[in-house]
């Protein structure tokens, strides 16, 4: 039963909204409602590649995501639920000398933040993954504490732990409007009832733009569909997680032997539909067989799509907006699965104290107005702000 008043209403029962709810409840914030229009985890949070790394290129990304990686280490114990975090390592693959030089620079930056990443040459990479096409290997960066966790388990873990701490989670309840008076949030309208509150968090994933529109805020982001494919089970050939800078793709082999991968087409049109496409299948098949010629005879089992809210620099937007008091952003997430533990903890700290933790401060929404996007050259998603070398 939805109460008529909550201290905070979080819109979106994905990994971000639930991680925030958990952290607020853990710190005894007050009454917390999570409103989810479908089932919890129905958004990108249970449609992603499950890949976890902090070996990025920029100070901002490394600092924030490494905080998250540290939290992943103890997440199962913290939430009393096995999220199946597996340290199989994460390799960022360079296919050209330019990409290899980029990896060399990135490793230096990563080491300055204390990450224990290794720069691998062509021989090292082929020794680690002999099935790779040697023509696509010039070297790479290995993060041995990177890996994956089961995305559905993570969503259930956060939801269960939040509920035990008193958070009210309402699935199949849609937020249809937010009432603002004199520039301050007053209430949230849902498909079931109206809730009075002075704090609302937009954690609506691919629908964050629609939710921001409810208070007249225009986000600097757009919704994109990312797609993935899964093959029939194959003999083990790919132990670490792998992201290819050259083909803008990411992949791993599941414990059942299935090859699981996703790729971004270089010209990604905005889309809200979850319907997977033949264009994406062909693009992924082309890229994956270029990297792993042995995959040419593998049969596809399934394909799916998920939507994300993507900013021009691919980094999230976290924190308040200038014009509306009590409206907080936790959106713009493209690496929002790996980022959830840190975002949940740090955004909860901001909400509780009013002080913005330094790790999330750079991700304020004003950076776009100021012309200060965060450039990270180790992403495998094309960004509008950095196109050089294909390693956006
Ligand atoms: C194919 C794919 C692969 C990816 N791979 C990775 C990866 O390997 N590693 C990684 O870190 N990240 C990855 N991501 C990104 C990651 O999944 C997302 O960044 C993350 O899940 C975002 O979490 P969220 O809670 O913000 O959004 P979501 O999980 O999308 O949750 C938002 C929720 O809000 C709900 N909602 C929307 N509007 C309303 C409304 N009006 N009222 C109530 N509820 C509403 C939605 O139903 C949804 O459940 C991938 C994403 C995709 C699609």
CSV table of C-alpha atoms in Angstrom, one decimal, residues 34-272:
chain,number,residue,atom,x,y,z
A,34,UNK,CA,10.9,3.2,-5.1
A,35,UNK,CA,8.4,3.4,-7.9
A,36,UNK,CA,8.9,1.1,-10.9
A,37,UNK,CA,6.5,1.0,-13.8
A,38,UNK,CA,7.2,-2.7,-14.6
A,39,UNK,CA,9.0,-5.4,-12.6
A,40,UNK,CA,12.2,-4.5,-10.8
A,41,UNK,CA,15.2,-4.8,-13.0
A,42,UNK,CA,13.1,-4.7,-16.1
A,43,UNK,CA,15.2,-2.0,-17.7
A,44,UNK,CA,18.9,-2.1,-18.7
A,45,UNK,CA,19.8,-3.5,-15.3
A,46,UNK,CA,19.0,-7.0,-16.4
A,47,UNK,CA,19.7,-6.6,-20.1
A,48,UNK,CA,23.4,-5.7,-19.8
A,49,UNK,CA,26.7,-7.5,-20.5
A,50,UNK,CA,27.4,-7.8,-16.7
A,51,UNK,CA,31.0,-6.6,-17.3
A,52,UNK,CA,32.9,-4.9,-14.5
A,53,UNK,CA,36.0,-2.8,-14.8
A,54,UNK,CA,37.6,0.4,-13.5
A,55,UNK,CA,40.5,0.4,-16.0
A,56,UNK,CA,39.4,3.5,-17.9
A,57,UNK,CA,41.4,6.4,-19.3
A,58,UNK,CA,40.4,9.6,-17.5
A,59,UNK,CA,41.0,10.6,-13.9
A,60,UNK,CA,37.3,11.1,-13.4
A,61,UNK,CA,36.2,7.7,-14.6
A,62,UNK,CA,39.0,5.8,-12.9
A,63,UNK,CA,38.5,7.5,-9.5
A,64,UNK,CA,34.7,6.9,-9.5
A,65,UNK,CA,34.6,3.4,-11.0
A,66,UNK,CA,37.5,2.1,-8.9
A,67,UNK,CA,35.6,3.1,-5.8
A,68,UNK,CA,32.8,1.0,-7.2
A,69,UNK,CA,35.1,-1.9,-7.9
A,70,UNK,CA,36.2,-1.9,-4.3
A,71,UNK,CA,32.6,-2.0,-3.2
A,72,UNK,CA,31.9,-4.9,-5.6
A,73,UNK,CA,34.4,-7.0,-3.7
A,74,UNK,CA,32.2,-7.1,-0.6
A,75,UNK,CA,28.8,-6.7,-2.2
A,76,UNK,CA,27.5,-10.2,-1.7
A,77,UNK,CA,28.4,-10.1,2.0
A,78,UNK,CA,27.0,-6.5,2.4
A,79,UNK,CA,23.7,-7.4,0.8
A,80,UNK,CA,23.6,-11.0,2.2
A,81,UNK,CA,22.9,-12.4,-1.3
A,82,UNK,CA,25.4,-14.0,-3.7
A,83,UNK,CA,25.7,-11.7,-6.7
A,84,UNK,CA,28.2,-14.2,-8.2
A,85,UNK,CA,31.0,-11.6,-8.7
A,86,UNK,CA,33.7,-13.6,-10.6
A,87,UNK,CA,37.2,-12.2,-11.0
A,88,UNK,CA,38.1,-13.6,-14.4
A,89,UNK,CA,39.9,-10.4,-15.5
A,90,UNK,CA,39.0,-7.8,-18.0
A,91,UNK,CA,41.1,-7.2,-21.2
A,92,UNK,CA,40.8,-4.0,-23.2
A,93,UNK,CA,42.1,-5.0,-26.6
A,94,UNK,CA,44.1,-2.8,-28.9
A,95,UNK,CA,44.2,-3.8,-32.6
A,96,UNK,CA,46.4,-1.0,-34.0
A,97,UNK,CA,49.6,0.6,-32.8
A,98,UNK,CA,47.7,3.8,-32.1
A,99,UNK,CA,45.3,1.9,-29.8
A,100,UNK,CA,48.2,0.2,-28.2
A,101,UNK,CA,49.8,3.6,-27.4
A,102,UNK,CA,46.5,4.7,-25.9
A,103,UNK,CA,46.5,1.6,-23.7
A,104,UNK,CA,50.1,2.4,-22.6
A,105,UNK,CA,49.0,6.0,-21.6
A,106,UNK,CA,45.9,4.6,-19.9
A,107,UNK,CA,47.9,2.1,-17.8
A,108,UNK,CA,50.2,4.9,-16.6
A,109,UNK,CA,47.1,6.9,-15.5
A,110,UNK,CA,45.5,3.9,-13.9
A,111,UNK,CA,48.8,3.1,-12.0
A,112,UNK,CA,48.7,6.7,-10.7
A,113,UNK,CA,45.4,5.8,-9.0
A,114,UNK,CA,46.8,2.6,-7.6
A,115,UNK,CA,45.2,0.2,-10.1
A,116,UNK,CA,47.2,-2.9,-10.7
A,117,UNK,CA,46.6,-3.1,-14.5
A,118,UNK,CA,49.1,-4.6,-16.9
A,119,UNK,CA,50.1,-3.5,-20.4
A,120,UNK,CA,50.2,-6.7,-22.5
A,121,UNK,CA,51.9,-6.9,-25.9
A,122,UNK,CA,50.7,-8.9,-28.8
A,123,UNK,CA,52.4,-12.1,-27.7
A,124,UNK,CA,51.0,-11.8,-24.1
A,125,UNK,CA,47.4,-11.3,-25.4
A,126,UNK,CA,47.6,-14.3,-27.8
A,127,UNK,CA,49.0,-16.4,-25.0
A,128,UNK,CA,46.0,-15.4,-22.8
A,129,UNK,CA,43.4,-15.8,-25.6
A,130,UNK,CA,44.9,-18.0,-28.4
A,131,UNK,CA,41.6,-18.0,-30.3
A,132,UNK,CA,41.9,-14.3,-31.2
A,133,UNK,CA,42.7,-13.4,-34.8
A,134,UNK,CA,46.4,-12.3,-34.6
A,135,UNK,CA,45.7,-9.6,-37.1
A,136,UNK,CA,43.3,-7.9,-34.6
A,137,UNK,CA,45.8,-8.0,-31.8
A,138,UNK,CA,48.4,-5.4,-31.1
A,139,UNK,CA,48.3,-5.6,-27.3
A,140,UNK,CA,46.0,-4.5,-24.5
A,141,UNK,CA,45.3,-3.6,-20.9
A,142,UNK,CA,44.5,-6.4,-18.4
A,143,UNK,CA,42.7,-5.7,-15.2
A,144,UNK,CA,42.9,-8.9,-13.3
A,145,UNK,CA,40.4,-7.9,-10.6
A,146,UNK,CA,37.8,-7.1,-13.3
A,147,UNK,CA,35.1,-9.6,-14.2
A,148,UNK,CA,31.4,-10.0,-14.1
A,149,UNK,CA,28.5,-10.5,-11.7
A,150,UNK,CA,25.0,-11.8,-12.4
A,151,UNK,CA,22.8,-8.8,-13.2
A,152,UNK,CA,19.5,-10.2,-12.0
A,153,UNK,CA,21.1,-11.3,-8.8
A,154,UNK,CA,22.4,-7.8,-8.2
A,155,UNK,CA,19.0,-6.3,-8.7
A,156,UNK,CA,17.3,-8.8,-6.3
A,157,UNK,CA,20.1,-8.4,-3.8
A,158,UNK,CA,19.7,-4.6,-3.6
A,159,UNK,CA,15.9,-4.9,-3.6
A,160,UNK,CA,15.9,-7.5,-0.8
A,161,UNK,CA,18.4,-5.6,1.4
A,162,UNK,CA,16.5,-2.3,0.8
A,163,UNK,CA,13.2,-3.9,1.8
A,164,UNK,CA,14.6,-5.5,4.9
A,165,UNK,CA,15.7,-2.0,5.9
A,166,UNK,CA,12.1,-0.6,5.4
A,167,UNK,CA,12.2,0.7,1.9
A,168,UNK,CA,8.8,0.4,0.1
A,169,UNK,CA,9.2,-0.8,-3.5
A,170,UNK,CA,6.2,-0.5,-5.8
A,171,UNK,CA,6.5,-2.5,-9.0
A,172,UNK,CA,3.9,-2.1,-11.8
A,173,UNK,CA,3.4,1.5,-10.8
A,174,UNK,CA,4.2,4.3,-13.2
A,175,UNK,CA,5.1,7.8,-12.4
A,176,UNK,CA,2.9,10.0,-14.6
A,177,UNK,CA,3.7,13.5,-13.3
A,178,UNK,CA,5.6,15.5,-10.8
A,179,UNK,CA,4.1,18.6,-9.2
A,180,UNK,CA,6.4,21.6,-8.6
A,181,UNK,CA,5.4,24.7,-6.8
A,182,UNK,CA,7.6,27.8,-6.6
A,183,UNK,CA,10.5,25.9,-8.0
A,184,UNK,CA,10.2,23.1,-5.4
A,185,UNK,CA,9.1,19.5,-5.7
A,186,UNK,CA,5.8,19.0,-3.9
A,187,UNK,CA,4.4,15.6,-5.0
A,188,UNK,CA,4.6,12.7,-7.4
A,189,UNK,CA,1.6,11.4,-9.4
A,190,UNK,CA,1.6,7.7,-10.1
A,191,UNK,CA,-0.8,5.4,-11.9
A,192,UNK,CA,-2.1,4.3,-8.5
A,193,UNK,CA,-2.1,7.4,-6.3
A,194,UNK,CA,-0.4,10.8,-5.5
A,195,UNK,CA,2.5,10.9,-3.1
A,196,UNK,CA,3.5,14.1,-1.3
A,197,UNK,CA,7.3,14.5,-1.1
A,198,UNK,CA,9.9,17.2,-1.4
A,199,UNK,CA,12.7,15.0,-2.9
A,200,UNK,CA,12.5,13.0,-6.1
A,201,UNK,CA,15.3,11.1,-7.8
A,202,UNK,CA,15.2,10.5,-11.5
A,203,UNK,CA,16.7,7.0,-11.9
A,204,UNK,CA,14.5,6.1,-14.9
A,205,UNK,CA,17.2,4.8,-17.2
A,206,UNK,CA,16.3,5.1,-20.8
A,207,UNK,CA,13.2,7.1,-19.8
A,208,UNK,CA,15.1,9.6,-17.7
A,209,UNK,CA,14.4,12.3,-20.4
A,210,UNK,CA,10.6,11.8,-20.1
A,211,UNK,CA,10.8,12.0,-16.3
A,212,UNK,CA,12.9,15.2,-16.4
A,213,UNK,CA,10.4,16.6,-18.9
A,214,UNK,CA,7.7,16.3,-16.1
A,215,UNK,CA,9.5,19.1,-14.3
A,216,UNK,CA,10.4,21.0,-17.4
A,217,UNK,CA,14.0,20.0,-17.4
A,218,UNK,CA,15.7,19.1,-20.6
A,219,UNK,CA,18.5,16.6,-20.2
A,220,UNK,CA,21.6,16.7,-22.4
A,221,UNK,CA,21.1,13.0,-23.2
A,222,UNK,CA,19.2,10.8,-25.6
A,223,UNK,CA,17.9,7.3,-25.4
A,224,UNK,CA,19.8,4.6,-27.4
A,225,UNK,CA,19.2,0.9,-27.8
A,226,UNK,CA,22.2,-1.4,-27.2
A,227,UNK,CA,21.9,-5.0,-28.4
A,228,UNK,CA,23.6,-8.3,-27.5
A,229,UNK,CA,23.8,-11.8,-28.9
A,230,UNK,CA,24.3,-15.3,-27.3
A,231,UNK,CA,25.6,-18.3,-29.2
A,232,UNK,CA,25.1,-22.0,-28.5
A,233,UNK,CA,27.5,-23.3,-25.7
A,234,UNK,CA,31.1,-23.7,-27.0
A,235,UNK,CA,34.2,-25.3,-25.6
A,236,UNK,CA,36.1,-22.8,-23.3
A,237,UNK,CA,38.1,-20.3,-25.4
A,238,UNK,CA,37.6,-16.9,-23.7
A,239,UNK,CA,38.4,-16.6,-20.0
A,240,UNK,CA,38.6,-12.8,-19.4
A,241,UNK,CA,36.0,-10.3,-20.2
A,242,UNK,CA,37.0,-8.6,-23.5
A,243,UNK,CA,36.3,-5.1,-24.9
A,244,UNK,CA,37.6,-4.2,-28.3
A,245,UNK,CA,38.5,-0.6,-28.9
A,246,UNK,CA,38.7,-1.2,-32.6
A,247,UNK,CA,35.3,-2.8,-33.2
A,248,UNK,CA,33.5,-1.0,-30.3
A,249,UNK,CA,32.4,-4.4,-29.0
A,250,UNK,CA,32.5,-6.3,-25.7
A,251,UNK,CA,32.2,-9.9,-25.0
A,252,UNK,CA,32.7,-12.9,-22.7
A,253,UNK,CA,32.1,-16.6,-22.5
A,254,UNK,CA,29.5,-17.6,-19.9
A,255,UNK,CA,30.1,-20.5,-17.4
A,256,UNK,CA,27.7,-22.5,-19.6
A,257,UNK,CA,30.1,-22.0,-22.6
A,258,UNK,CA,27.9,-19.5,-24.5
A,259,UNK,CA,29.7,-16.6,-26.2
A,260,UNK,CA,27.9,-13.4,-25.1
A,261,UNK,CA,28.6,-10.2,-26.8
A,262,UNK,CA,27.4,-6.7,-27.7
A,263,UNK,CA,28.7,-4.1,-30.2
A,264,UNK,CA,27.9,-0.5,-31.0
A,265,UNK,CA,27.3,0.4,-34.5
A,266,UNK,CA,29.4,3.5,-35.3
A,267,UNK,CA,26.3,5.5,-36.2
A,268,UNK,CA,23.9,4.6,-33.5
A,269,UNK,CA,20.4,6.2,-34.1
A,270,UNK,CA,18.5,7.2,-30.9
A,271,UNK,CA,15.8,4.6,-30.2
A,272,UNK,CA,13.4,3.7,-27.4
